[in-house]
mmCIF file of C-alpha atoms and ligand atoms in Angstrom:
data_model
loop_
_atom_site.group_PDB
_atom_site.id
_atom_site.type_symbol
_atom_site.label_atom_id
_atom_site.label_comp_id
_atom_site.label_asym_id
_atom_site.label_seq_id
_atom_site.Cartn_x
_atom_site.Cartn_y
_atom_site.Cartn_z
ATOM 1 C CA MET A 1 55.087 24.603 -44.022
ATOM 2 C CA ASP A 2 57.938 24.509 -41.467
ATOM 3 C CA GLN A 3 56.879 27.804 -40.070
ATOM 4 C CA LEU A 4 53.341 26.582 -39.679
ATOM 5 C CA ILE A 5 54.441 23.390 -37.916
ATOM 6 C CA GLN A 6 56.502 25.390 -35.475
ATOM 7 C CA GLN A 7 53.512 27.598 -34.792
ATOM 8 C CA ILE A 8 51.283 24.543 -34.256
ATOM 9 C CA GLU A 9 53.762 23.096 -31.732
ATOM 10 C CA GLU A 10 53.479 26.271 -29.700
ATOM 11 C CA TYR A 11 49.694 26.172 -29.768
ATOM 12 C CA LYS A 12 49.854 22.556 -28.635
ATOM 13 C CA LYS A 13 51.859 23.558 -25.580
ATOM 14 C CA GLU A 14 49.445 26.358 -24.816
ATOM 15 C CA ILE A 15 46.475 24.004 -25.133
ATOM 16 C CA ALA A 16 48.050 21.330 -22.948
ATOM 17 C CA GLY A 17 48.712 23.843 -20.197
ATOM 18 C CA ALA A 18 45.338 25.617 -20.405
ATOM 19 C CA THR A 19 43.143 25.852 -17.330
ATOM 20 C CA ALA A 20 39.626 27.159 -16.774
ATOM 21 C CA SER A 21 38.180 27.856 -13.363
ATOM 22 C CA SER A 22 34.925 29.394 -14.545
ATOM 23 C CA ALA A 23 32.454 29.030 -17.390
ATOM 24 C CA GLU A 24 33.759 32.311 -18.750
ATOM 25 C CA GLU A 25 37.346 31.082 -18.977
ATOM 26 C CA LEU A 26 36.127 27.913 -20.584
ATOM 27 C CA GLU A 27 34.230 29.899 -23.189
ATOM 28 C CA ASN A 28 37.342 31.993 -23.865
ATOM 29 C CA PHE A 29 39.300 28.820 -24.498
ATOM 30 C CA ARG A 30 36.614 27.571 -26.875
ATOM 31 C CA THR A 31 36.406 30.769 -28.930
ATOM 32 C CA ARG A 32 40.184 31.138 -29.114
ATOM 33 C CA PHE A 33 40.819 27.665 -30.481
ATOM 34 C CA LEU A 34 37.584 26.072 -31.652
ATOM 35 C CA GLY A 35 35.401 29.047 -32.555
ATOM 36 C CA THR A 36 34.408 29.940 -36.153
ATOM 37 C CA LYS A 37 36.985 32.722 -36.063
ATOM 38 C CA GLY A 38 39.357 30.688 -33.949
ATOM 39 C CA ILE A 39 42.930 29.491 -34.441
ATOM 40 C CA ILE A 40 42.138 26.039 -35.781
ATOM 41 C CA LYS A 41 39.798 27.414 -38.471
ATOM 42 C CA ALA A 42 42.500 29.935 -39.467
ATOM 43 C CA LEU A 43 45.202 27.254 -39.696
ATOM 44 C CA MET A 44 42.912 25.063 -41.777
ATOM 45 C CA ALA A 45 42.522 27.948 -44.184
ATOM 46 C CA GLU A 46 46.279 27.713 -44.823
ATOM 47 C CA MET A 47 45.694 24.403 -46.584
ATOM 48 C CA LYS A 48 45.295 26.133 -49.915
ATOM 49 C CA ASN A 49 48.869 27.514 -49.635
ATOM 50 C CA ILE A 50 50.447 24.123 -48.898
ATOM 51 C CA PRO A 51 52.210 22.398 -51.798
ATOM 52 C CA ALA A 52 50.202 19.444 -53.127
ATOM 53 C CA ASP A 53 52.694 16.770 -51.975
ATOM 54 C CA GLN A 54 52.556 18.052 -48.383
ATOM 55 C CA LYS A 55 48.786 18.534 -48.142
ATOM 56 C CA LYS A 56 48.244 15.033 -46.750
ATOM 57 C CA GLU A 57 50.815 15.441 -43.963
ATOM 58 C CA PHE A 58 49.465 18.855 -43.025
ATOM 59 C CA GLY A 59 45.924 17.507 -42.981
ATOM 60 C CA GLN A 60 46.944 14.796 -40.515
ATOM 61 C CA ILE A 61 48.700 17.258 -38.222
ATOM 62 C CA MET A 62 45.663 19.566 -38.231
ATOM 63 C CA ASN A 63 43.322 16.684 -37.500
ATOM 64 C CA GLY A 64 45.414 15.660 -34.484
ATOM 65 C CA LEU A 65 45.374 19.218 -33.213
ATOM 66 C CA LYS A 66 41.637 19.498 -33.588
ATOM 67 C CA VAL A 67 40.892 16.222 -31.781
ATOM 68 C CA SER A 68 43.223 16.940 -28.871
ATOM 69 C CA THR A 69 41.801 20.461 -28.496
ATOM 70 C CA GLU A 70 38.262 19.137 -28.391
ATOM 71 C CA GLU A 71 39.281 16.569 -25.788
ATOM 72 C CA LYS A 72 40.909 19.246 -23.688
ATOM 73 C CA PHE A 73 37.751 21.329 -23.914
ATOM 74 C CA GLU A 74 35.626 18.406 -22.625
ATOM 75 C CA THR A 75 38.050 17.800 -19.752
ATOM 76 C CA LEU A 76 37.978 21.443 -18.707
ATOM 77 C CA LYS A 77 34.200 21.490 -19.025
ATOM 78 C CA SER A 78 33.573 18.461 -16.826
ATOM 79 C CA ALA A 79 36.037 19.770 -14.233
ATOM 80 C CA ILE A 80 33.970 22.945 -13.980
ATOM 81 C CA GLY A 81 30.729 20.963 -13.841
ATOM 82 C CA ASN A 82 31.965 19.222 -10.715
ATOM 83 C CA THR A 83 32.477 22.411 -8.809
ATOM 84 C CA THR A 84 29.841 24.897 -7.791
ATOM 85 C CA ASN A 85 31.654 28.048 -8.792
ATOM 86 C CA GLY A 86 30.861 27.621 -12.483
ATOM 87 C CA LYS A 87 28.180 29.835 -13.913
ATOM 88 C CA GLU A 88 26.351 26.874 -15.396
ATOM 89 C CA HIS A 89 23.889 26.866 -12.505
ATOM 90 C CA THR A 90 21.175 29.133 -13.718
ATOM 91 C CA LYS A 91 18.653 27.752 -11.202
ATOM 92 C CA ASP A 92 18.304 29.042 -7.670
ATOM 93 C CA ILE A 93 18.556 25.838 -5.716
ATOM 94 C CA THR A 94 17.545 27.594 -2.512
ATOM 95 C CA LEU A 95 13.992 28.135 -3.784
ATOM 96 C CA PRO A 96 11.405 25.890 -2.086
ATOM 97 C CA GLY A 97 10.436 22.875 -4.236
ATOM 98 C CA ASP A 98 7.090 22.235 -5.862
ATOM 99 C CA THR A 99 4.721 20.669 -3.374
ATOM 100 C CA ILE A 100 3.692 17.136 -4.242
ATOM 101 C CA ALA A 101 0.019 16.658 -3.486
ATOM 102 C CA THR A 102 -0.407 13.726 -1.119
ATOM 103 C CA GLY A 103 -3.373 11.414 -1.318
ATOM 104 C CA ALA A 104 -5.496 10.343 1.603
ATOM 105 C CA ARG A 105 -6.074 6.934 3.076
ATOM 106 C CA HIS A 106 -9.566 5.607 2.573
ATOM 107 C CA PRO A 107 -11.698 5.665 5.754
ATOM 108 C CA VAL A 108 -12.212 1.895 5.449
ATOM 109 C CA THR A 109 -8.438 1.389 5.314
ATOM 110 C CA LEU A 110 -7.975 3.691 8.296
ATOM 111 C CA MET A 111 -10.508 1.767 10.356
ATOM 112 C CA ARG A 112 -9.208 -1.638 9.280
ATOM 113 C CA ASN A 113 -5.658 -0.613 10.231
ATOM 114 C CA ARG A 114 -6.835 0.567 13.643
ATOM 115 C CA ILE A 115 -8.620 -2.712 14.334
ATOM 116 C CA VAL A 116 -5.760 -4.855 13.048
ATOM 117 C CA SER A 117 -3.049 -2.991 14.949
ATOM 118 C CA ILE A 118 -4.817 -3.451 18.292
ATOM 119 C CA PHE A 119 -4.906 -7.223 17.808
ATOM 120 C CA GLN A 120 -1.336 -7.252 16.518
ATOM 121 C CA ARG A 121 -0.274 -5.779 19.836
ATOM 122 C CA LEU A 122 -1.877 -8.810 21.500
ATOM 123 C CA GLY A 123 0.186 -11.135 19.313
ATOM 124 C CA PHE A 124 -2.323 -11.865 16.545
ATOM 125 C CA ALA A 125 -0.807 -12.269 13.067
ATOM 126 C CA VAL A 126 -2.539 -11.053 9.903
ATOM 127 C CA ALA A 127 -3.771 -13.820 7.571
ATOM 128 C CA GLU A 128 -5.415 -13.377 4.192
ATOM 129 C CA GLY A 129 -7.302 -15.616 1.787
ATOM 130 C CA PRO A 130 -9.186 -15.732 -1.523
ATOM 131 C CA GLU A 131 -12.305 -13.671 -2.247
ATOM 132 C CA ILE A 132 -13.523 -16.299 -4.715
ATOM 133 C CA GLU A 133 -14.031 -19.358 -2.555
ATOM 134 C CA ASP A 134 -15.461 -22.841 -2.799
ATOM 135 C CA ASP A 135 -18.528 -23.980 -0.906
ATOM 136 C CA PHE A 136 -16.466 -26.093 1.520
ATOM 137 C CA HIS A 137 -14.323 -23.264 2.913
ATOM 138 C CA ASN A 138 -17.127 -20.713 3.061
ATOM 139 C CA PHE A 139 -19.892 -22.989 4.390
ATOM 140 C CA THR A 140 -19.496 -26.742 4.827
ATOM 141 C CA ALA A 141 -16.315 -26.713 6.916
ATOM 142 C CA LEU A 142 -17.930 -24.084 9.112
ATOM 143 C CA ASN A 143 -20.638 -26.547 10.125
ATOM 144 C CA ILE A 144 -23.094 -25.098 7.618
ATOM 145 C CA SER A 145 -24.232 -28.180 5.694
ATOM 146 C CA GLU A 146 -25.983 -28.087 2.355
ATOM 147 C CA ASN A 147 -29.512 -27.591 3.567
ATOM 148 C CA HIS A 148 -28.650 -25.503 6.583
ATOM 149 C CA PRO A 149 -30.954 -22.470 6.905
ATOM 150 C CA ALA A 150 -27.902 -20.351 7.777
ATOM 151 C CA ARG A 151 -27.091 -20.288 4.051
ATOM 152 C CA ASP A 152 -30.123 -18.078 3.613
ATOM 153 C CA MET A 153 -28.921 -15.712 6.327
ATOM 154 C CA GLN A 154 -26.108 -14.727 3.996
ATOM 155 C CA ASP A 155 -27.486 -14.238 0.491
ATOM 156 C CA THR A 156 -24.679 -15.532 -1.616
ATOM 157 C CA PHE A 157 -23.350 -14.597 -5.048
ATOM 158 C CA TYR A 158 -22.511 -17.812 -6.908
ATOM 159 C CA LEU A 159 -20.268 -17.907 -9.951
ATOM 160 C CA SER A 160 -22.122 -18.891 -13.116
ATOM 161 C CA GLN A 161 -19.121 -20.894 -14.408
ATOM 162 C CA ASN A 162 -19.193 -23.288 -11.465
ATOM 163 C CA PRO A 163 -21.960 -23.621 -8.863
ATOM 164 C CA ASP A 164 -19.372 -24.747 -6.304
ATOM 165 C CA TRP A 165 -17.674 -21.357 -6.453
ATOM 166 C CA LEU A 166 -18.935 -18.225 -4.756
ATOM 167 C CA LEU A 167 -17.841 -14.815 -3.535
ATOM 168 C CA ARG A 168 -17.021 -15.318 0.132
ATOM 169 C CA THR A 169 -19.728 -14.069 2.465
ATOM 170 C CA HIS A 170 -17.341 -13.669 5.396
ATOM 171 C CA THR A 171 -13.591 -13.917 6.010
ATOM 172 C CA SER A 172 -14.109 -17.116 8.045
ATOM 173 C CA ASN A 173 -12.803 -18.954 4.970
ATOM 174 C CA ILE A 174 -9.337 -17.717 5.933
ATOM 175 C CA GLN A 175 -9.700 -19.278 9.357
ATOM 176 C CA ILE A 176 -10.594 -22.646 7.802
ATOM 177 C CA ARG A 177 -7.583 -22.441 5.496
ATOM 178 C CA GLU A 178 -5.271 -21.630 8.402
ATOM 179 C CA MET A 179 -6.683 -24.465 10.548
ATOM 180 C CA GLU A 180 -6.189 -26.907 7.656
ATOM 181 C CA LYS A 181 -2.478 -26.105 7.684
ATOM 182 C CA GLY A 182 -2.413 -27.611 11.175
ATOM 183 C CA ASN A 183 0.243 -25.345 12.705
ATOM 184 C CA LEU A 184 -1.032 -24.981 16.262
ATOM 185 C CA PRO A 185 -1.476 -22.844 18.248
ATOM 186 C CA ILE A 186 -3.215 -20.357 15.926
ATOM 187 C CA ARG A 187 -3.659 -16.687 16.704
ATOM 188 C CA ILE A 188 -4.737 -14.794 13.593
ATOM 189 C CA ILE A 189 -6.639 -11.729 12.513
ATOM 190 C CA CYS A 190 -8.284 -11.904 9.072
ATOM 191 C CA PRO A 191 -9.170 -8.643 7.316
ATOM 192 C CA GLY A 192 -10.782 -8.660 3.896
ATOM 193 C CA ARG A 193 -13.636 -7.806 1.554
ATOM 194 C CA VAL A 194 -16.804 -9.887 1.590
ATOM 195 C CA TYR A 195 -19.903 -10.031 -0.603
ATOM 196 C CA ARG A 196 -23.594 -10.508 0.126
ATOM 197 C CA ASN A 197 -26.517 -10.163 -2.229
ATOM 198 C CA GLU A 198 -28.284 -7.439 -0.290
ATOM 199 C CA THR A 199 -30.242 -4.427 -1.439
ATOM 200 C CA VAL A 200 -27.934 -1.429 -1.508
ATOM 201 C CA SER A 201 -29.082 1.388 0.788
ATOM 202 C CA SER A 202 -27.534 4.097 2.950
ATOM 203 C CA ARG A 203 -26.942 1.464 5.648
ATOM 204 C CA SER A 204 -25.963 -1.686 3.776
ATOM 205 C CA HIS A 205 -24.066 -2.637 0.650
ATOM 206 C CA CYS A 206 -23.579 -5.775 -1.430
ATOM 207 C CA PHE A 207 -19.879 -5.739 -0.587
ATOM 208 C CA PHE A 208 -18.182 -4.594 2.581
ATOM 209 C CA HIS A 209 -15.183 -5.394 4.782
ATOM 210 C CA GLN A 210 -14.706 -7.570 7.814
ATOM 211 C CA VAL A 211 -12.049 -8.338 10.336
ATOM 212 C CA GLU A 212 -12.385 -11.762 11.881
ATOM 213 C CA GLY A 213 -10.154 -13.323 14.496
ATOM 214 C CA LEU A 214 -9.302 -16.834 15.641
ATOM 215 C CA TYR A 215 -7.391 -18.155 18.607
ATOM 216 C CA ILE A 216 -6.845 -21.887 19.073
ATOM 217 C CA ASP A 217 -4.701 -23.518 21.716
ATOM 218 C CA GLU A 218 -5.053 -25.872 24.680
ATOM 219 C CA ASN A 219 -7.318 -24.552 27.445
ATOM 220 C CA VAL A 220 -8.666 -21.485 25.638
ATOM 221 C CA SER A 221 -11.841 -20.443 27.436
ATOM 222 C CA PHE A 222 -14.736 -18.032 27.117
ATOM 223 C CA ALA A 223 -12.985 -15.879 29.733
ATOM 224 C CA ASP A 224 -10.086 -15.416 27.273
ATOM 225 C CA LEU A 225 -12.579 -14.405 24.603
ATOM 226 C CA LYS A 226 -14.215 -11.805 26.824
ATOM 227 C CA GLN A 227 -10.940 -10.361 28.053
ATOM 228 C CA THR A 228 -9.486 -10.111 24.542
ATOM 229 C CA LEU A 229 -12.539 -8.343 23.155
ATOM 230 C CA TYR A 230 -12.818 -6.109 26.200
ATOM 231 C CA PHE A 231 -9.219 -5.016 25.698
ATOM 232 C CA PHE A 232 -10.008 -4.367 22.059
ATOM 233 C CA VAL A 233 -12.990 -2.065 22.644
ATOM 234 C CA GLN A 234 -11.180 -0.152 25.369
ATOM 235 C CA GLU A 235 -8.270 0.510 23.030
ATOM 236 C CA MET A 236 -10.658 1.384 20.232
ATOM 237 C CA PHE A 237 -13.280 3.495 21.969
ATOM 238 C CA GLY A 238 -11.658 4.502 25.270
ATOM 239 C CA LYS A 239 -11.609 3.263 28.847
ATOM 240 C CA ASP A 240 -15.151 4.398 29.622
ATOM 241 C CA VAL A 241 -16.827 2.159 27.085
ATOM 242 C CA LYS A 242 -19.310 -0.348 28.491
ATOM 243 C CA VAL A 243 -19.847 -3.740 26.896
ATOM 244 C CA ARG A 244 -22.527 -6.384 27.047
ATOM 245 C CA PHE A 245 -22.681 -9.874 25.601
ATOM 246 C CA ARG A 246 -26.010 -11.187 24.319
ATOM 247 C CA PRO A 247 -26.518 -14.891 23.620
ATOM 248 C CA SER A 248 -26.733 -15.521 19.888
ATOM 249 C CA TYR A 249 -26.422 -18.266 17.315
ATOM 250 C CA PHE A 250 -23.783 -19.049 14.710
ATOM 251 C CA PRO A 251 -23.419 -22.570 13.288
ATOM 252 C CA PHE A 252 -19.630 -22.433 13.726
ATOM 253 C CA THR A 253 -19.499 -21.356 17.376
ATOM 254 C CA GLU A 254 -20.996 -22.797 20.561
ATOM 255 C CA PRO A 255 -21.795 -20.969 22.737
ATOM 256 C CA SER A 256 -22.211 -17.858 20.567
ATOM 257 C CA ALA A 257 -22.686 -14.240 21.507
ATOM 258 C CA GLU A 258 -23.057 -10.805 20.070
ATOM 259 C CA MET A 259 -21.180 -7.994 21.710
ATOM 260 C CA ASP A 260 -22.636 -4.516 22.124
ATOM 261 C CA ILE A 261 -20.872 -1.365 23.254
ATOM 262 C CA SER A 262 -22.444 1.653 24.920
ATOM 263 C CA CYS A 263 -23.467 4.116 22.206
ATOM 264 C CA GLN A 264 -20.559 6.416 21.436
ATOM 265 C CA LEU A 265 -22.795 9.232 20.255
ATOM 266 C CA CYS A 266 -25.264 9.628 23.129
ATOM 267 C CA GLY A 267 -23.192 7.947 25.827
ATOM 268 C CA GLY A 268 -25.963 5.426 26.471
ATOM 269 C CA SER A 269 -28.918 7.744 26.980
ATOM 270 C CA GLY A 270 -30.500 6.816 23.637
ATOM 271 C CA CYS A 271 -30.370 8.460 20.195
ATOM 272 C CA SER A 272 -31.339 7.738 16.593
ATOM 273 C CA VAL A 273 -28.043 5.940 15.829
ATOM 274 C CA CYS A 274 -28.559 3.396 18.629
ATOM 275 C CA LYS A 275 -32.304 3.375 17.963
ATOM 276 C CA ARG A 276 -32.889 4.723 21.496
ATOM 277 C CA THR A 277 -31.421 1.595 23.115
ATOM 278 C CA GLY A 278 -28.135 3.134 24.269
ATOM 279 C CA TRP A 279 -26.251 0.157 22.763
ATOM 280 C CA LEU A 280 -24.524 -0.523 19.453
ATOM 281 C CA GLU A 281 -23.967 -4.022 18.163
ATOM 282 C CA ILE A 282 -20.381 -4.351 16.957
ATOM 283 C CA LEU A 283 -19.404 -7.982 16.614
ATOM 284 C CA GLY A 284 -20.315 -11.661 16.712
ATOM 285 C CA CYS A 285 -18.225 -14.175 18.594
ATOM 286 C CA GLY A 286 -18.133 -17.547 20.305
ATOM 287 C CA MET A 287 -16.179 -20.696 21.114
ATOM 288 C CA VAL A 288 -15.226 -22.572 17.946
ATOM 289 C CA HIS A 289 -17.642 -25.492 17.449
ATOM 290 C CA PRO A 290 -15.916 -28.897 17.873
ATOM 291 C CA ASN A 291 -17.283 -29.951 14.458
ATOM 292 C CA VAL A 292 -15.366 -27.081 12.837
ATOM 293 C CA LEU A 293 -12.125 -28.150 14.514
ATOM 294 C CA GLU A 294 -12.651 -31.772 13.436
ATOM 295 C CA ASN A 295 -13.531 -30.689 9.859
ATOM 296 C CA CYS A 296 -10.060 -29.139 9.717
ATOM 297 C CA GLY A 297 -8.296 -32.131 11.259
ATOM 298 C CA ILE A 298 -7.810 -30.617 14.736
ATOM 299 C CA ASP A 299 -8.339 -32.811 17.803
ATOM 300 C CA SER A 300 -11.297 -31.163 19.567
ATOM 301 C CA THR A 301 -10.661 -33.095 22.787
ATOM 302 C CA LYS A 302 -7.257 -31.457 23.096
ATOM 303 C CA TYR A 303 -7.780 -28.016 21.594
ATOM 304 C CA THR A 304 -10.354 -25.285 22.085
ATOM 305 C CA GLY A 305 -10.575 -21.825 20.636
ATOM 306 C CA PHE A 306 -12.574 -18.690 20.170
ATOM 307 C CA ALA A 307 -13.513 -16.712 17.077
ATOM 308 C CA PHE A 308 -15.030 -13.345 16.412
ATOM 309 C CA GLY A 309 -16.009 -11.259 13.429
ATOM 310 C CA MET A 310 -16.856 -7.602 12.892
ATOM 311 C CA GLY A 311 -17.665 -5.260 10.046
ATOM 312 C CA VAL A 312 -15.334 -2.375 9.221
ATOM 313 C CA GLU A 313 -17.784 0.021 7.525
ATOM 314 C CA ARG A 314 -20.167 0.601 10.432
ATOM 315 C CA PRO A 315 -17.479 1.694 12.927
ATOM 316 C CA ALA A 316 -15.888 3.795 10.154
ATOM 317 C CA LEU A 317 -19.187 5.596 9.533
ATOM 318 C CA LEU A 318 -19.509 6.260 13.256
ATOM 319 C CA LYS A 319 -15.946 7.392 13.773
ATOM 320 C CA TYR A 320 -15.776 9.744 10.786
ATOM 321 C CA GLY A 321 -19.376 10.967 10.931
ATOM 322 C CA ILE A 322 -20.349 9.600 7.493
ATOM 323 C CA ASN A 323 -24.100 9.227 6.941
ATOM 324 C CA ASP A 324 -24.243 6.989 3.869
ATOM 325 C CA ILE A 325 -22.303 3.746 3.344
ATOM 326 C CA ARG A 326 -22.463 4.215 -0.455
ATOM 327 C CA LEU A 327 -20.074 7.180 -0.217
ATOM 328 C CA LEU A 328 -17.348 4.674 0.674
ATOM 329 C CA SER A 329 -17.384 3.021 -2.754
ATOM 330 C CA GLU A 330 -18.222 5.915 -5.085
ATOM 331 C CA ASN A 331 -14.620 7.183 -5.240
ATOM 332 C CA ASP A 332 -15.691 10.818 -5.284
ATOM 333 C CA VAL A 333 -12.456 12.746 -4.759
ATOM 334 C CA ARG A 334 -14.304 15.537 -2.922
ATOM 335 C CA PHE A 335 -15.310 12.954 -0.332
ATOM 336 C CA LEU A 336 -11.990 11.087 -0.189
ATOM 337 C CA GLN A 337 -9.775 14.147 0.138
ATOM 338 C CA GLN A 338 -11.429 15.016 3.435
ATOM 339 C CA PHE A 339 -9.381 12.230 5.071
ATOM 340 C CA THR A 340 -5.888 13.542 4.291
ATOM 341 C CA SER A 341 -5.134 14.159 7.951
ATOM 342 C CA ALA A 342 -7.432 11.543 9.495
ATOM 343 C CA THR A 343 -5.944 8.655 11.452
HETATM 344 N N1 LIG B 401 -18.644 -15.092 10.294
HETATM 345 C C1 LIG B 401 -19.629 -14.302 11.014
HETATM 346 C C2 LIG B 401 -20.304 -13.352 10.044
HETATM 347 O O1 LIG B 401 -19.793 -13.073 9.007
HETATM 348 C C3 LIG B 401 -19.029 -13.512 12.134
HETATM 349 C C4 LIG B 401 -18.504 -14.394 13.229
HETATM 350 C C5 LIG B 401 -17.198 -14.833 13.191
HETATM 351 C C6 LIG B 401 -19.300 -14.774 14.288
HETATM 352 C C7 LIG B 401 -16.718 -15.635 14.214
HETATM 353 C C8 LIG B 401 -18.826 -15.562 15.299
HETATM 354 C C9 LIG B 401 -17.528 -15.991 15.243
HETATM 355 O O2 LIG B 401 -21.354 -12.856 10.298
#
């Protein structure tokens, strides 16, 4: 027993002073002390030769040795793990990584972002609103009273649960909601999805996207409207683009106009896209009707403003050479992945 204890003390010293600077040295340490043919196993085997009254004491000593050796092993192991010279790294970290396939932005998103960012540069802030709207914010507040024929111009989806609720037919509802807040002046751009009960074809869909804008302050004039929209189309289509305003009618603006740009495909000489006119209609606009301002609690003798609204799909079709609007909502990956590098 005494001999054994002396021997154990020596091993303890050896263990305490052990070092390992590589995985190999660590493994040597493990096999020497903790392996199946290692020192600790061999010492344990001595148990049978220990007199019965000393077995307990010997057992405790051996247990202590085993625990401290295992701890030492863990310490040596983690020290090696923290350095790079261990042989644990079996992977070649200089190999190029797996490529992560990137998605593509949707052409409608691309076009909406282009439109929005041009107006943001002019100081317009983005405002959003609900797609399920009540009659007041989609129609009545916009000077479209109950029996107004303009309601038929926009075939509306009503919700069966409540006849006062509908899917918004334009994003003008956002403008009403912003005006109601009463924080003047207002300079907002309102992108969003809108719904109209129209027959689906290659040129029109029952849902599409719009970007509308609103600017209200003292002394806002039609000249401001023209200059703002002229800046927009030049940024969007280039400096050579020509514009024309045609008188039009919207219940919520007076006077109202539609703005055309020279056809981007034929340069104005006439083609099938512009129906041989040389012009493409891109947006509706006008000075906000005083009734609309008053409906939202804004003093129409003090404030004036202009508004405009445009679709996102049509310019997207033109820009990306897409010949069917339905492709935009079918989510066919073969179609969508063509836009990975589009801007
Ligand atoms: N709200 C109109 C539409 O959806 C567009 C528009 C907005 C026209 C603002 C004039 C002024 O058709």
